[in-house]
mmCIF file of C-alpha atoms and ligand atoms in Angstrom:
data_model
loop_
_atom_site.group_PDB
_atom_site.id
_atom_site.type_symbol
_atom_site.label_atom_id
_atom_site.label_comp_id
_atom_site.label_asym_id
_atom_site.label_seq_id
_atom_site.Cartn_x
_atom_site.Cartn_y
_atom_site.Cartn_z
ATOM 1 C CA MET A 1 -0.027 -0.051 0.217
ATOM 2 C CA THR A 2 1.438 3.397 -0.409
ATOM 3 C CA ILE A 3 0.865 6.396 1.368
ATOM 4 C CA ASP A 4 -0.958 9.828 0.612
ATOM 5 C CA GLN A 5 2.476 11.578 -0.358
ATOM 6 C CA ALA A 6 0.256 15.292 -0.016
ATOM 7 C CA SER A 7 -0.335 14.401 3.724
ATOM 8 C CA VAL A 8 3.590 13.729 4.056
ATOM 9 C CA VAL A 9 4.831 17.032 2.766
ATOM 10 C CA ARG A 10 2.198 19.227 4.798
ATOM 11 C CA ALA A 11 3.049 17.630 8.144
ATOM 12 C CA LEU A 12 6.481 18.174 9.686
ATOM 13 C CA PRO A 13 7.994 14.969 11.491
ATOM 14 C CA LEU A 14 8.523 15.708 14.910
ATOM 15 C CA VAL A 15 11.760 15.110 16.744
ATOM 16 C CA MET A 16 12.455 13.264 19.788
ATOM 17 C CA GLY A 17 15.564 14.061 21.484
ATOM 18 C CA ILE A 18 17.614 11.510 23.418
ATOM 19 C CA VAL A 19 18.709 11.851 27.279
ATOM 20 C CA ASN A 20 20.867 8.682 28.105
ATOM 21 C CA VAL A 21 21.409 8.825 31.539
ATOM 22 C CA THR A 22 23.622 5.653 31.602
ATOM 23 C CA PRO A 23 27.275 4.694 31.794
ATOM 24 C CA ASP A 24 27.097 2.206 28.620
ATOM 25 C CA SER A 25 24.840 3.440 25.830
ATOM 26 C CA PHE A 26 26.270 2.387 22.469
ATOM 27 C CA SER A 27 26.780 6.124 21.327
ATOM 28 C CA ASP A 28 26.978 8.190 24.149
ATOM 29 C CA GLY A 29 27.309 6.104 27.043
ATOM 30 C CA GLY A 30 28.841 8.060 30.155
ATOM 31 C CA ARG A 31 28.763 11.250 28.540
ATOM 32 C CA TYR A 32 25.592 12.175 30.643
ATOM 33 C CA LEU A 33 25.621 10.534 33.693
ATOM 34 C CA THR A 34 25.125 12.825 36.039
ATOM 35 C CA THR A 35 21.782 14.929 37.138
ATOM 36 C CA GLU A 36 23.267 18.304 36.090
ATOM 37 C CA VAL A 37 24.966 17.137 32.848
ATOM 38 C CA ALA A 38 22.126 14.995 31.880
ATOM 39 C CA VAL A 39 19.216 17.970 32.527
ATOM 40 C CA ALA A 40 22.008 20.804 30.753
ATOM 41 C CA HIS A 41 21.963 18.489 27.419
ATOM 42 C CA GLY A 42 18.308 17.675 27.854
ATOM 43 C CA LEU A 43 17.949 21.840 27.670
ATOM 44 C CA GLU A 44 20.188 22.104 24.987
ATOM 45 C CA LEU A 45 18.191 19.750 22.991
ATOM 46 C CA LEU A 46 14.910 21.365 23.601
ATOM 47 C CA ALA A 47 16.575 24.688 22.713
ATOM 48 C CA GLU A 48 17.655 23.080 19.241
ATOM 49 C CA GLY A 49 13.522 22.409 18.717
ATOM 50 C CA ALA A 50 13.152 19.097 20.450
ATOM 51 C CA SER A 51 9.472 18.248 20.797
ATOM 52 C CA ILE A 52 9.996 15.685 23.199
ATOM 53 C CA LEU A 53 12.876 14.639 25.032
ATOM 54 C CA ASP A 54 13.539 10.482 26.057
ATOM 55 C CA VAL A 55 14.910 10.269 29.380
ATOM 56 C CA GLY A 56 16.496 6.581 29.732
ATOM 57 C CA GLY A 57 18.725 4.962 32.580
ATOM 58 C CA GLU A 58 19.003 1.781 30.766
ATOM 59 C CA SER A 59 20.981 0.766 27.897
ATOM 60 C CA THR A 60 19.374 -1.399 25.527
ATOM 61 C CA ARG A 61 22.460 -2.617 23.514
ATOM 62 C CA PRO A 62 23.426 -5.935 23.006
ATOM 63 C CA GLY A 63 26.164 -6.998 25.918
ATOM 64 C CA ALA A 64 25.005 -3.698 28.493
ATOM 65 C CA SER A 65 24.882 -4.672 32.029
ATOM 66 C CA LEU A 66 21.452 -5.526 33.650
ATOM 67 C CA VAL A 67 19.973 -1.984 35.778
ATOM 68 C CA SER A 68 18.102 -2.680 39.035
ATOM 69 C CA VAL A 69 14.454 -0.676 39.259
ATOM 70 C CA ASP A 70 16.397 1.323 41.973
ATOM 71 C CA GLU A 71 19.269 2.193 40.520
ATOM 72 C CA GLU A 72 17.224 3.201 37.027
ATOM 73 C CA ILE A 73 14.862 5.281 39.324
ATOM 74 C CA ARG A 74 17.834 7.174 40.942
ATOM 75 C CA ARG A 75 19.338 8.014 37.155
ATOM 76 C CA VAL A 76 15.914 9.038 35.517
ATOM 77 C CA VAL A 77 13.523 10.572 37.939
ATOM 78 C CA PRO A 78 15.679 13.819 39.131
ATOM 79 C CA VAL A 79 16.572 14.326 35.598
ATOM 80 C CA ILE A 80 12.564 14.141 34.586
ATOM 81 C CA GLU A 81 11.974 16.567 37.672
ATOM 82 C CA GLN A 82 14.102 19.132 36.702
ATOM 83 C CA LEU A 83 13.206 19.223 32.706
ATOM 84 C CA ALA A 84 9.290 18.371 32.650
ATOM 85 C CA PRO A 85 8.692 22.034 33.537
ATOM 86 C CA HIS A 86 10.375 23.190 30.000
ATOM 87 C CA GLY A 87 9.180 20.570 28.302
ATOM 88 C CA ARG A 88 7.539 16.927 26.788
ATOM 89 C CA VAL A 89 9.172 14.218 28.643
ATOM 90 C CA SER A 90 9.323 10.613 27.595
ATOM 91 C CA ILE A 91 10.127 7.403 29.567
ATOM 92 C CA ASP A 92 12.624 4.899 27.630
ATOM 93 C CA THR A 93 12.082 1.712 30.066
ATOM 94 C CA ARG A 94 10.896 -1.577 29.898
ATOM 95 C CA LYS A 95 9.828 -1.634 33.934
ATOM 96 C CA PRO A 96 6.401 -0.503 35.129
ATOM 97 C CA GLU A 97 7.784 0.454 38.268
ATOM 98 C CA VAL A 98 10.742 2.740 36.392
ATOM 99 C CA ALA A 99 7.447 4.375 34.250
ATOM 100 C CA ARG A 100 5.237 5.108 37.608
ATOM 101 C CA ALA A 101 8.256 6.950 38.973
ATOM 102 C CA ALA A 102 8.774 8.681 35.862
ATOM 103 C CA VAL A 103 5.221 9.588 34.801
ATOM 104 C CA ALA A 104 5.009 11.046 38.766
ATOM 105 C CA ALA A 105 8.350 13.035 38.129
ATOM 106 C CA GLY A 106 6.473 14.341 35.148
ATOM 107 C CA ALA A 107 6.837 12.142 32.118
ATOM 108 C CA THR A 108 3.671 11.803 29.815
ATOM 109 C CA LEU A 109 4.874 9.061 27.345
ATOM 110 C CA ILE A 110 6.252 5.839 27.942
ATOM 111 C CA ASN A 111 8.313 4.550 25.395
ATOM 112 C CA ASP A 112 8.503 0.820 25.850
ATOM 113 C CA VAL A 113 10.976 -1.039 23.877
ATOM 114 C CA SER A 114 9.452 -4.465 25.361
ATOM 115 C CA ALA A 115 5.983 -3.610 24.109
ATOM 116 C CA GLN A 116 3.870 -4.623 27.306
ATOM 117 C CA LEU A 117 3.426 -1.717 29.240
ATOM 118 C CA TRP A 118 0.336 -0.578 27.868
ATOM 119 C CA PRO A 119 -1.858 -1.287 30.989
ATOM 120 C CA VAL A 120 0.464 1.088 32.810
ATOM 121 C CA ALA A 121 -0.042 3.726 30.177
ATOM 122 C CA ALA A 122 -4.010 3.160 30.481
ATOM 123 C CA ASP A 123 -3.541 2.837 34.452
ATOM 124 C CA LEU A 124 -1.678 6.651 34.192
ATOM 125 C CA GLY A 125 -3.538 8.247 31.425
ATOM 126 C CA VAL A 126 -0.144 8.838 29.622
ATOM 127 C CA GLY A 127 1.048 8.122 26.251
ATOM 128 C CA TRP A 128 2.792 5.039 25.320
ATOM 129 C CA VAL A 129 4.888 3.698 22.009
ATOM 130 C CA ALA A 130 5.025 0.029 21.120
ATOM 131 C CA MET A 131 8.416 -0.873 19.770
ATOM 132 C CA HIS A 132 8.829 -4.199 18.007
ATOM 133 C CA MET A 133 12.102 -6.507 19.276
ATOM 134 C CA GLN A 134 12.275 -9.936 18.703
ATOM 135 C CA GLY A 135 14.183 -11.737 21.566
ATOM 136 C CA GLU A 136 15.884 -9.809 24.415
ATOM 137 C CA PRO A 137 18.732 -7.379 24.194
ATOM 138 C CA ALA A 138 21.376 -9.558 25.475
ATOM 139 C CA THR A 139 21.030 -12.039 22.888
ATOM 140 C CA MET A 140 18.714 -10.611 20.208
ATOM 141 C CA GLN A 141 21.443 -9.526 17.859
ATOM 142 C CA LEU A 142 22.868 -13.281 17.797
ATOM 143 C CA ASP A 143 20.909 -14.986 14.954
ATOM 144 C CA PRO A 144 17.249 -13.292 14.227
ATOM 145 C CA VAL A 145 15.398 -14.918 11.948
ATOM 146 C CA TYR A 146 12.067 -14.057 10.401
ATOM 147 C CA ASP A 147 9.874 -15.819 7.299
ATOM 148 C CA ASP A 148 8.784 -11.957 6.280
ATOM 149 C CA VAL A 149 10.202 -9.164 8.683
ATOM 150 C CA VAL A 150 7.631 -6.727 7.558
ATOM 151 C CA ASP A 151 4.421 -8.867 7.909
ATOM 152 C CA GLU A 152 5.824 -9.972 11.297
ATOM 153 C CA VAL A 153 6.624 -6.546 12.606
ATOM 154 C CA CYS A 154 3.333 -5.135 11.291
ATOM 155 C CA ALA A 155 1.348 -8.107 12.815
ATOM 156 C CA PHE A 156 3.091 -7.910 16.020
ATOM 157 C CA LEU A 157 2.651 -3.596 16.103
ATOM 158 C CA ALA A 158 -0.866 -3.978 15.300
ATOM 159 C CA GLN A 159 -1.822 -6.570 18.152
ATOM 160 C CA ARG A 160 0.180 -4.715 20.478
ATOM 161 C CA ALA A 161 -1.369 -1.408 19.387
ATOM 162 C CA GLY A 162 -4.868 -2.843 19.185
ATOM 163 C CA GLU A 163 -4.712 -3.670 22.906
ATOM 164 C CA ALA A 164 -3.638 -0.530 24.420
ATOM 165 C CA GLU A 165 -6.882 1.138 22.437
ATOM 166 C CA LYS A 166 -8.992 -1.247 23.869
ATOM 167 C CA ALA A 167 -7.332 -0.977 27.468
ATOM 168 C CA GLY A 168 -7.869 2.852 26.836
ATOM 169 C CA VAL A 169 -4.853 4.139 25.866
ATOM 170 C CA SER A 170 -5.619 7.405 23.964
ATOM 171 C CA GLU A 171 -1.837 8.399 22.816
ATOM 172 C CA ILE A 172 -0.044 4.914 20.859
ATOM 173 C CA TRP A 173 2.803 5.031 18.523
ATOM 174 C CA VAL A 174 4.216 2.208 16.921
ATOM 175 C CA ASP A 175 8.028 2.053 16.386
ATOM 176 C CA PRO A 176 9.981 -1.164 13.964
ATOM 177 C CA GLY A 177 12.510 -1.008 16.334
ATOM 178 C CA PHE A 178 15.287 -0.650 14.262
ATOM 179 C CA GLY A 179 18.614 -2.949 15.315
ATOM 180 C CA PHE A 180 16.285 -4.607 17.793
ATOM 181 C CA GLY A 181 16.566 -8.451 16.612
ATOM 182 C CA LYS A 182 17.475 -7.843 13.099
ATOM 183 C CA THR A 183 20.093 -8.355 10.792
ATOM 184 C CA LEU A 184 21.383 -5.441 8.437
ATOM 185 C CA GLN A 185 18.949 -6.743 5.527
ATOM 186 C CA HIS A 186 15.996 -7.169 8.145
ATOM 187 C CA ASN A 187 16.618 -3.451 9.093
ATOM 188 C CA LEU A 188 17.120 -2.356 5.371
ATOM 189 C CA THR A 189 13.449 -4.149 4.286
ATOM 190 C CA LEU A 190 11.991 -2.262 6.986
ATOM 191 C CA LEU A 191 13.144 0.824 6.029
ATOM 192 C CA ALA A 192 12.351 0.554 2.167
ATOM 193 C CA GLN A 193 8.852 -0.712 3.463
ATOM 194 C CA LEU A 194 8.075 1.442 6.193
ATOM 195 C CA ASP A 195 4.778 2.871 4.114
ATOM 196 C CA ARG A 196 3.677 -0.463 5.505
ATOM 197 C CA VAL A 197 4.119 -0.125 9.096
ATOM 198 C CA VAL A 198 2.680 3.545 8.760
ATOM 199 C CA SER A 199 -0.340 2.431 6.883
ATOM 200 C CA LEU A 200 -1.434 0.618 9.916
ATOM 201 C CA GLY A 201 -2.838 3.602 10.844
ATOM 202 C CA TRP A 202 -1.041 4.699 14.118
ATOM 203 C CA PRO A 203 1.613 7.221 13.914
ATOM 204 C CA VAL A 204 5.264 6.057 13.433
ATOM 205 C CA LEU A 205 8.486 6.693 15.595
ATOM 206 C CA VAL A 206 11.573 6.012 14.103
ATOM 207 C CA GLY A 207 15.119 5.750 15.420
ATOM 208 C CA THR A 208 18.019 4.839 13.429
ATOM 209 C CA SER A 209 20.419 7.512 14.950
ATOM 210 C CA ARG A 210 23.751 6.482 14.928
ATOM 211 C CA LYS A 211 22.988 2.945 14.967
ATOM 212 C CA GLY A 212 24.807 0.306 13.910
ATOM 213 C CA MET A 213 23.512 -0.836 10.624
ATOM 214 C CA LEU A 214 24.807 2.763 9.862
ATOM 215 C CA GLY A 215 27.974 1.508 10.696
ATOM 216 C CA ARG A 216 28.310 -1.495 8.830
ATOM 217 C CA ILE A 217 26.844 -0.127 5.487
ATOM 218 C CA LEU A 218 29.824 2.585 5.512
ATOM 219 C CA ALA A 219 32.288 -0.164 6.654
ATOM 220 C CA ASP A 220 31.518 -2.404 4.036
ATOM 221 C CA SER A 221 31.049 -0.117 0.968
ATOM 222 C CA ASP A 222 34.735 0.992 2.629
ATOM 223 C CA GLY A 223 35.654 -2.817 2.646
ATOM 224 C CA VAL A 224 36.970 -2.520 6.292
ATOM 225 C CA ALA A 225 36.094 -4.883 8.674
ATOM 226 C CA ASP A 226 35.164 -2.447 11.550
ATOM 227 C CA PRO A 227 32.117 -0.316 11.283
ATOM 228 C CA VAL A 228 32.033 2.995 10.984
ATOM 229 C CA ASP A 229 32.532 5.045 14.689
ATOM 230 C CA PRO A 230 29.311 5.849 16.250
ATOM 231 C CA ASP A 231 30.434 9.625 16.336
ATOM 232 C CA ASP A 232 31.194 9.494 12.433
ATOM 233 C CA ARG A 233 27.264 8.355 11.463
ATOM 234 C CA LEU A 234 25.583 12.174 11.324
ATOM 235 C CA ALA A 235 25.516 11.803 7.732
ATOM 236 C CA GLY A 236 24.308 8.461 7.839
ATOM 237 C CA SER A 237 21.652 9.356 10.455
ATOM 238 C CA ILE A 238 20.194 12.135 8.527
ATOM 239 C CA ALA A 239 20.053 10.141 5.280
ATOM 240 C CA SER A 240 18.260 7.059 6.997
ATOM 241 C CA GLU A 241 15.842 9.651 8.779
ATOM 242 C CA VAL A 242 14.847 11.689 5.787
ATOM 243 C CA TRP A 243 14.217 8.221 4.000
ATOM 244 C CA ALA A 244 11.692 7.547 7.025
ATOM 245 C CA MET A 245 10.208 10.668 6.922
ATOM 246 C CA HIS A 246 9.531 10.799 3.404
ATOM 247 C CA ARG A 247 7.899 7.317 4.128
ATOM 248 C CA GLY A 248 5.693 8.372 6.606
ATOM 249 C CA ALA A 249 7.278 8.546 10.006
ATOM 250 C CA ALA A 250 5.448 11.223 12.162
ATOM 251 C CA MET A 251 8.341 11.546 15.142
ATOM 252 C CA ILE A 252 12.198 10.514 14.792
ATOM 253 C CA ARG A 253 14.134 9.839 17.831
ATOM 254 C CA ALA A 254 17.578 11.536 17.428
ATOM 255 C CA HIS A 255 20.664 12.430 19.131
ATOM 256 C CA ASP A 256 21.618 14.886 16.840
ATOM 257 C CA VAL A 257 18.219 17.023 17.263
ATOM 258 C CA ARG A 258 19.279 20.045 15.594
ATOM 259 C CA ALA A 259 20.304 18.125 12.325
ATOM 260 C CA ALA A 260 17.481 16.101 12.216
ATOM 261 C CA ILE A 261 15.101 19.166 12.394
ATOM 262 C CA GLN A 262 16.656 20.779 9.942
ATOM 263 C CA ALA A 263 16.142 17.423 7.598
ATOM 264 C CA ALA A 264 12.514 17.730 8.664
ATOM 265 C CA LYS A 265 11.898 20.832 7.747
ATOM 266 C CA VAL A 266 13.453 20.232 4.168
ATOM 267 C CA VAL A 267 11.303 17.227 3.746
ATOM 268 C CA ALA A 268 8.171 19.176 4.860
ATOM 269 C CA ALA A 269 8.609 22.119 2.847
HETATM 270 N N1 HH2 B 1 16.455 2.670 20.725
HETATM 271 C C1 HH2 B 1 17.351 2.643 21.308
HETATM 272 C C2 HH2 B 1 16.733 3.198 22.470
HETATM 273 N N2 HH2 B 1 15.472 3.014 22.880
HETATM 274 N N3 HH2 B 1 13.018 3.403 21.660
HETATM 275 C C3 HH2 B 1 12.548 3.531 20.310
HETATM 276 N N4 HH2 B 1 11.303 3.655 20.726
HETATM 277 N N5 HH2 B 1 12.844 3.211 19.299
HETATM 278 C C4 HH2 B 1 14.535 2.785 19.062
HETATM 279 O O1 HH2 B 1 14.664 2.789 18.107
HETATM 280 C C5 HH2 B 1 15.367 2.816 20.088
HETATM 281 C C6 HH2 B 1 14.447 3.224 21.615
HETATM 282 C C7 HH2 B 1 18.730 2.651 21.343
HETATM 283 O O2 HH2 B 1 19.408 4.066 21.325
HETATM 284 P P1 HH2 B 1 20.120 4.533 22.601
HETATM 285 O O3 HH2 B 1 19.322 4.841 23.581
HETATM 286 O O4 HH2 B 1 21.070 5.592 21.506
HETATM 287 O O5 HH2 B 1 21.018 3.412 23.060
HETATM 288 P P2 HH2 B 1 20.992 2.464 24.203
HETATM 289 O O6 HH2 B 1 19.893 1.765 24.088
HETATM 290 O O7 HH2 B 1 22.662 1.778 24.211
HETATM 291 O O8 HH2 B 1 21.133 3.332 25.566
#
């Protein structure tokens, strides 16, 4: 199914700025670990034009260490308390206790890579992002297998979003989950056919920012073994984000907010 191109160029895609309060995130781990530095970073992203800040206290990259509920709350709650008066905040978590503490601190969207927390969103009256992931972060990249990745991701997202709708969640986003239990080919197929995810009817969030798939494409094209460094993936991030916006993504989750917003403005124009 194709999308209505006119509606794509009329709407300016939103940009969600990433605030990782973690020691081990794949691209910026340890850079914003104290409350003070994380808040300053979030304010900077708001000044750059982010529509929402996605605060996370646990990395989901393969091999990241597990974080206890208490530690995750300790990392994110003070940051959310200080950012929420300045702009909209989402909480990037898989844990219901952390989601509840974050909403009490001022978050109004639960960004849920496990796609299991819709009852919490319904209970608290906040928005919810359902992201697709095959397996668990620790092992998801070992051998991801699909018969048809687009069919399976679409069926999963439609089922979860439908459950959330029935439970009374009034703001629902769906996200194909780039890099979450997917090979490079799976990611590229999903990106190429993103209009099929868009045609499910829920607004689509896309997160390709600085991801390994970009590092892999660039390394392969140069014939080098190691993926290009995360700090050298800005152009690749923007290219994939522009593609996603043109295919109908309504929001882009980005580390490099200013560049993503400039790209969104040009796409919208
Ligand atoms: N990707 C990451 C984390 N959360 N949430 C959604 N909805 N979609 C994504 O693609 C997504 C996400 C991974 O990126 P990052 O937060 O930069 O890394 P880490 O998990 O290592 O903290």
